[in-house]
Short mmCIF file of C-alpha atoms and ligand atoms in Angstrom, two decimals:
data_model
loop_
_atom_site.label_atom_id
_atom_site.label_comp_id
_atom_site.label_asym_id
_atom_site.label_seq_id
_atom_site.Cartn_x
_atom_site.Cartn_y
_atom_site.Cartn_z
CA UNK R 1 106.34 98.39 166.56
CA UNK R 2 103.05 99.83 166.34
CA UNK R 3 100.26 98.18 164.39
CA UNK R 4 98.02 101.33 163.85
CA UNK R 5 97.50 102.39 160.32
CA UNK R 6 100.33 104.59 159.15
CA UNK R 7 99.33 107.86 157.77
CA UNK R 8 102.07 109.16 155.12
CA UNK R 9 100.98 112.58 155.83
CA UNK R 10 102.97 112.41 158.88
CA UNK R 11 106.07 112.66 156.63
CA UNK R 12 104.85 115.08 154.33
CA UNK R 13 102.95 113.06 151.83
CA UNK R 14 100.28 115.54 149.97
CA UNK R 15 96.69 113.92 150.58
CA UNK R 16 94.60 117.06 149.35
CA UNK R 17 94.18 117.84 145.88
CA UNK R 18 91.56 120.41 145.68
CA UNK R 19 92.77 122.92 143.12
CA UNK R 20 96.22 121.12 142.55
CA UNK R 21 97.42 118.90 139.83
CA UNK R 22 97.24 115.18 140.92
CA UNK R 23 98.66 112.08 139.42
CA UNK R 24 95.24 111.13 137.69
CA UNK R 25 95.35 114.83 135.95
CA UNK R 26 98.74 114.94 134.63
CA UNK R 27 98.14 111.35 133.06
CA UNK R 28 94.60 112.33 132.10
CA UNK R 29 93.71 108.83 133.61
CA UNK R 30 89.96 109.90 133.15
CA UNK R 31 90.32 109.78 129.44
CA UNK R 32 92.80 106.89 129.36
CA UNK R 33 90.86 104.61 131.65
CA UNK R 34 87.42 105.36 130.03
CA UNK R 35 88.45 104.10 126.50
CA UNK R 36 87.79 100.59 126.80
CA UNK R 37 84.21 99.61 125.79
CA UNK R 38 83.91 96.22 124.95
CA UNK R 39 80.88 95.14 122.71
CA UNK R 40 80.02 92.05 124.25
CA UNK R 41 79.69 90.49 127.69
CA UNK R 42 82.70 88.28 126.98
CA UNK R 43 85.01 88.18 129.87
CA UNK R 44 88.03 87.98 127.63
CA UNK R 45 87.10 91.04 125.32
CA UNK R 46 88.82 93.56 127.99
CA UNK R 47 92.10 91.40 127.73
CA UNK R 48 92.10 92.07 124.14
CA UNK R 49 91.05 95.45 124.09
CA UNK R 50 93.92 96.49 126.44
CA UNK R 51 96.33 94.39 124.60
CA UNK R 52 96.02 96.22 121.62
CA UNK R 53 95.60 99.83 123.21
CA UNK R 54 99.02 99.14 125.15
CA UNK R 55 100.57 98.09 122.18
CA UNK R 56 99.55 101.35 120.51
CA UNK R 57 100.80 103.14 123.15
CA UNK R 58 104.14 101.65 122.74
CA UNK R 59 104.07 102.14 119.15
CA UNK R 60 103.51 105.84 119.83
CA UNK R 61 106.78 105.87 122.11
CA UNK R 62 108.79 103.90 119.07
CA UNK R 63 107.59 106.35 116.72
CA UNK R 64 108.94 109.21 118.46
CA UNK R 65 112.05 107.73 119.21
CA UNK R 66 112.69 106.59 115.60
CA UNK R 67 112.01 109.94 114.43
CA UNK R 68 114.27 111.48 116.68
CA UNK R 69 117.06 109.10 116.08
CA UNK R 70 116.67 109.82 112.44
CA UNK R 71 116.97 113.52 112.74
CA UNK R 72 120.04 112.69 114.93
CA UNK R 73 121.86 110.53 112.27
CA UNK R 74 121.03 113.15 109.77
CA UNK R 75 122.77 115.97 111.94
CA UNK R 76 125.77 113.54 112.40
CA UNK R 77 124.84 113.20 115.85
CA UNK R 78 125.00 109.56 116.18
CA UNK R 79 125.78 108.86 119.86
CA UNK R 80 122.14 110.19 120.96
CA UNK R 81 120.65 108.13 118.16
CA UNK R 82 122.10 104.87 119.61
CA UNK R 83 120.43 105.65 122.92
CA UNK R 84 116.87 106.05 121.27
CA UNK R 85 117.52 103.18 119.07
CA UNK R 86 118.28 100.88 121.89
CA UNK R 87 115.11 102.09 123.70
CA UNK R 88 113.14 101.18 120.48
CA UNK R 89 114.58 97.70 120.82
CA UNK R 90 113.73 97.60 124.51
CA UNK R 91 110.06 98.47 123.56
CA UNK R 92 109.77 95.90 121.01
CA UNK R 93 111.13 93.39 123.72
CA UNK R 94 108.39 94.68 126.18
CA UNK R 95 105.91 94.06 123.14
CA UNK R 96 107.42 90.61 122.73
CA UNK R 97 106.72 89.78 126.37
CA UNK R 98 103.10 91.07 126.24
CA UNK R 99 102.04 87.97 124.15
CA UNK R 100 102.27 85.87 126.91
CA UNK R 101 99.14 87.77 128.44
CA UNK R 102 97.19 87.56 125.27
CA UNK R 103 98.13 83.82 124.93
CA UNK R 104 96.11 82.86 128.03
CA UNK R 105 92.99 83.40 125.66
CA UNK R 106 91.66 80.34 124.18
CA UNK R 107 90.16 79.57 120.96
CA UNK R 108 86.87 79.10 122.65
CA UNK R 109 87.15 82.30 124.62
CA UNK R 110 88.02 84.39 121.61
CA UNK R 111 85.09 83.02 119.28
CA UNK R 112 82.71 84.61 122.03
CA UNK R 113 83.30 88.04 120.83
CA UNK R 114 85.10 87.77 117.59
CA UNK R 115 81.90 88.50 115.44
CA UNK R 116 81.84 91.97 117.16
CA UNK R 117 85.12 93.08 115.74
CA UNK R 118 83.27 93.40 112.43
CA UNK R 119 85.99 94.12 109.82
CA UNK R 120 88.45 95.81 112.15
CA UNK R 121 92.14 94.50 112.40
CA UNK R 122 95.41 95.40 113.53
CA UNK R 123 96.16 95.33 109.55
CA UNK R 124 94.64 98.82 109.70
CA UNK R 125 96.93 100.04 112.48
CA UNK R 126 98.11 103.62 111.01
CA UNK R 127 100.89 103.47 113.96
CA UNK R 128 102.04 99.98 112.75
CA UNK R 129 102.01 101.36 109.20
CA UNK R 130 103.99 104.43 110.29
CA UNK R 131 106.75 102.33 111.99
CA UNK R 132 107.20 99.97 108.72
CA UNK R 133 107.46 103.39 106.50
CA UNK R 134 109.77 105.00 108.74
CA UNK R 135 111.82 101.72 108.88
CA UNK R 136 111.93 101.69 104.84
CA UNK R 137 109.28 98.74 104.13
CA UNK R 138 106.98 101.18 101.89
CA UNK R 139 104.40 99.18 100.40
CA UNK R 140 102.18 102.00 98.80
CA UNK R 141 99.25 99.55 98.76
CA UNK R 142 99.14 99.82 102.90
CA UNK R 143 97.89 103.38 102.16
CA UNK R 144 94.62 102.33 100.94
CA UNK R 145 93.01 101.21 104.21
CA UNK R 146 93.72 105.03 105.76
CA UNK R 147 92.20 106.71 102.49
CA UNK R 148 89.06 107.55 104.43
CA UNK R 149 90.89 109.78 106.92
CA UNK R 150 92.77 112.35 104.79
CA UNK R 151 94.91 113.60 107.70
CA UNK R 152 96.29 110.26 108.54
CA UNK R 153 96.93 109.52 104.74
CA UNK R 154 98.75 112.93 104.84
CA UNK R 155 100.84 111.94 107.87
CA UNK R 156 101.74 108.60 105.94
CA UNK R 157 102.58 110.48 103.01
CA UNK R 158 105.04 112.86 104.91
CA UNK R 159 107.13 109.94 105.91
CA UNK R 160 107.28 108.53 102.63
CA UNK R 161 108.47 111.96 101.34
CA UNK R 162 111.52 111.82 103.52
CA UNK R 163 114.32 109.08 103.81
CA UNK R 164 113.70 106.19 105.89
CA UNK R 165 115.70 105.20 109.01
CA UNK R 166 117.97 102.96 106.73
CA UNK R 167 118.25 105.67 104.17
CA UNK R 168 119.79 107.89 106.76
CA UNK R 169 122.07 105.32 107.76
CA UNK R 170 123.24 105.07 104.04
CA UNK R 171 123.65 108.56 103.77
CA UNK R 172 125.81 108.50 106.86
CA UNK R 173 127.93 106.01 105.08
CA UNK R 174 128.22 108.47 102.04
CA UNK R 175 129.23 111.16 104.15
CA UNK R 176 131.88 109.47 106.06
CA UNK R 177 133.54 108.70 102.59
CA UNK R 178 131.99 105.25 101.35
CA UNK R 179 130.45 104.76 97.87
CA UNK R 180 126.94 103.59 97.99
CA UNK R 181 125.97 103.55 94.23
CA UNK R 182 122.44 104.48 93.27
CA UNK R 183 121.33 104.96 96.90
CA UNK R 184 123.69 108.34 96.81
CA UNK R 185 121.87 109.78 93.87
CA UNK R 186 118.26 109.12 95.07
CA UNK R 187 115.85 111.97 95.62
CA UNK R 188 112.70 110.05 95.35
CA UNK R 189 112.13 108.16 98.76
CA UNK R 190 108.37 106.93 98.20
CA UNK R 191 108.60 103.13 97.70
CA UNK R 192 110.85 100.38 99.02
CA UNK R 193 114.54 100.86 97.82
CA UNK R 194 116.36 98.06 96.07
CA UNK R 195 119.18 96.06 97.52
CA UNK R 196 122.57 97.00 96.49
CA UNK R 197 126.13 95.45 95.83
CA UNK R 198 127.63 98.80 96.58
CA UNK R 199 125.90 99.28 99.93
CA UNK R 200 126.78 95.62 100.88
CA UNK R 201 130.51 96.41 99.82
CA UNK R 202 130.42 99.46 102.00
CA UNK R 203 129.12 97.79 105.37
CA UNK R 204 131.63 94.89 104.76
CA UNK R 205 134.56 97.42 104.95
CA UNK R 206 132.91 98.58 108.08
CA UNK R 207 132.55 95.21 109.56
CA UNK R 208 136.43 94.21 108.30
CA UNK R 209 137.69 97.10 110.26
CA UNK R 210 135.52 98.01 113.35
CA UNK R 211 138.05 100.12 115.06
CA UNK R 212 138.29 102.68 112.35
CA UNK R 213 134.51 102.83 111.71
CA UNK R 214 133.24 102.29 114.98
CA UNK R 215 130.45 104.57 115.06
CA UNK R 216 129.18 103.26 111.63
CA UNK R 217 129.94 99.59 113.18
CA UNK R 218 127.66 100.61 116.07
CA UNK R 219 125.00 102.13 114.06
CA UNK R 220 124.80 98.77 111.95
CA UNK R 221 124.53 96.81 115.05
CA UNK R 222 121.62 98.63 116.59
CA UNK R 223 119.80 98.47 113.49
CA UNK R 224 120.10 94.63 113.36
CA UNK R 225 119.48 94.36 117.04
CA UNK R 226 116.17 96.32 116.45
CA UNK R 227 115.27 94.16 113.07
CA UNK R 228 115.91 91.13 115.52
CA UNK R 229 113.35 92.06 117.94
CA UNK R 230 111.01 93.32 115.21
CA UNK R 231 111.12 89.78 113.58
CA UNK R 232 110.50 88.25 117.04
CA UNK R 233 107.33 90.62 117.36
CA UNK R 234 105.69 89.23 113.94
CA UNK R 235 106.74 85.38 114.81
CA UNK R 236 104.98 86.12 118.23
CA UNK R 237 102.17 87.61 116.36
CA UNK R 238 101.63 84.72 113.56
CA UNK R 239 102.17 82.06 116.21
CA UNK R 240 99.66 83.49 118.75
CA UNK R 241 96.97 83.93 115.77
CA UNK R 242 97.67 80.33 114.65
CA UNK R 243 96.86 79.29 118.12
CA UNK R 244 93.83 81.48 118.64
CA UNK R 245 92.07 81.35 115.23
CA UNK R 246 94.22 78.43 113.33
CA UNK R 247 93.97 79.08 109.63
CA UNK R 248 90.65 80.97 109.56
CA UNK R 249 90.44 84.45 107.32
CA UNK R 250 91.32 87.31 109.24
CA UNK R 251 88.77 90.06 110.28
CA UNK R 252 90.64 92.27 108.07
CA UNK R 253 89.95 89.94 104.95
CA UNK R 254 93.51 88.66 104.61
CA UNK R 255 94.31 84.81 104.41
CA UNK R 256 95.24 85.27 107.81
CA UNK R 257 98.16 82.94 109.04
CA UNK R 258 99.39 82.69 105.48
CA UNK R 259 99.54 86.32 104.98
CA UNK R 260 101.39 86.74 108.20
CA UNK R 261 103.91 84.04 107.08
CA UNK R 262 104.71 86.10 104.06
CA UNK R 263 105.18 88.91 105.84
CA UNK R 264 107.80 87.06 108.12
CA UNK R 265 109.94 86.98 105.01
CA UNK R 266 110.39 91.10 104.71
CA UNK R 267 113.97 92.26 105.37
CA UNK R 268 114.24 95.74 106.59
CA UNK R 269 118.05 96.14 106.33
CA UNK R 270 119.20 93.52 103.78
CA UNK R 271 122.81 94.20 103.36
CA UNK R 272 123.41 94.27 106.98
CA UNK R 273 122.24 90.63 107.15
CA UNK R 274 123.86 89.55 103.84
CA UNK R 275 127.39 90.95 104.68
CA UNK R 276 127.80 88.25 107.48
CA UNK R 277 127.80 85.48 105.08
CA UNK R 278 130.76 86.82 103.45
CA UNK R 279 132.83 87.84 106.58
C1 LIG Z 1 93.31 87.20 119.44
C2 LIG Z 1 94.44 88.18 118.65
C3 LIG Z 1 94.88 88.37 117.53
C4 LIG Z 1 94.46 87.79 116.39
C5 LIG Z 1 93.55 86.77 116.34
C6 LIG Z 1 94.99 88.72 115.02
C7 LIG Z 1 94.89 88.20 114.10
C8 LIG Z 1 95.40 89.01 113.14
C9 LIG Z 1 95.23 88.80 111.54
C10 LIG Z 1 94.37 87.57 111.20
C11 LIG Z 1 95.85 89.66 110.80
C12 LIG Z 1 96.03 89.65 109.15
C13 LIG Z 1 95.29 90.70 108.70
C14 LIG Z 1 93.64 90.50 108.65
O1 LIG Z 1 93.22 89.71 107.92
O2 LIG Z 1 93.06 90.65 109.81
C15 LIG Z 1 96.45 90.51 111.57
C16 LIG Z 1 97.19 91.63 111.39
C17 LIG Z 1 98.05 92.38 112.44
N1 LIG Z 1 97.78 92.42 113.62
FE1 LIG Z 1 96.80 91.06 114.85
N2 LIG Z 1 95.90 89.24 115.60
C18 LIG Z 1 95.52 89.48 116.89
C19 LIG Z 1 96.38 90.43 117.96
C20 LIG Z 1 97.13 91.34 117.76
C21 LIG Z 1 97.81 92.24 118.53
C22 LIG Z 1 97.69 92.34 120.13
C23 LIG Z 1 98.03 93.43 118.02
C24 LIG Z 1 98.93 94.74 118.55
C25 LIG Z 1 98.80 95.74 118.18
C26 LIG Z 1 97.98 93.21 116.34
C27 LIG Z 1 98.62 94.00 115.34
C28 LIG Z 1 98.41 93.51 114.26
C29 LIG Z 1 99.29 94.14 112.93
C30 LIG Z 1 99.94 95.33 113.25
C31 LIG Z 1 98.85 93.44 111.99
C32 LIG Z 1 99.06 93.81 110.58
C33 LIG Z 1 100.38 93.22 110.34
C34 LIG Z 1 100.95 93.34 108.86
O3 LIG Z 1 99.97 93.79 107.96
O4 LIG Z 1 102.35 93.01 108.71
N3 LIG Z 1 97.40 91.99 116.42
N4 LIG Z 1 96.22 90.23 113.08
#
């Protein structure tokens, strides 16, 4: 064995990128890695920025997958939608794991730069609100933090003008012959729908005979799987927040932990959880 430094060019590795697209060019790493600008000299501020930025990148991919899954369900092309929804669950699993990195920051370390954030908060995350609206949690009050950005408001309004992911699943139930009550007549998608006994009965029939309704059954389980990961994200967030700021008010102006605990009660796909009691 030789200890001489190995030159990968000997097996064909390209080493000269003058006039050619390199890894950094393709990924625009100059832009990506130039976007971290701590406002203090605190060591942990870089962690805080990167944790939020990477979360936003994963959210960007989640939105891409959720929108494509919705389009596939609307065309009765449900198998590809299953794959996309499975990916969205894995994205949230990834985001859930990421809290372990942020939890290494203590309250003492966070207070060294918290005042630099001003009134900025994840509460104003446009992509997070897009995900909630896409899923069907359509609290119109959450449009207001984006009112100063007409193009972002227009994007949120475009999501609200169309059925949510859950609405698409209910429309599929109807196309497959199930009675879904008032949900079958809806034309206005703005706002959160009310829970319905007809939809609960339809999903119950699916779960009573999975073999006969396998695709609907698989879709329902993919949705529950995703909501399970999403709940864990909310829970990890509120626990991390309590660990770092206790019961201080948030930089976004809410009561902080108490507000986030209220958000834990939100159920995205209510009938899919309820039916389990009656089976
Ligand atoms: C030191 C870490 C963190 C603290 C202390 C913290 C604190 C808070 C607080 C107090 C709120 C409530 C709104 C407010 O009044 O500000 C909030 C909301 C939120 N935060 Fe965080 N957060 C942290 C990390 C993160 C990270 C890494 C993300 C990832 C993007 C994130 C995303 C969000 C989102 C999306 C909301 C809105 C939740 C909703 O309205 O249901 N947070 N955060």
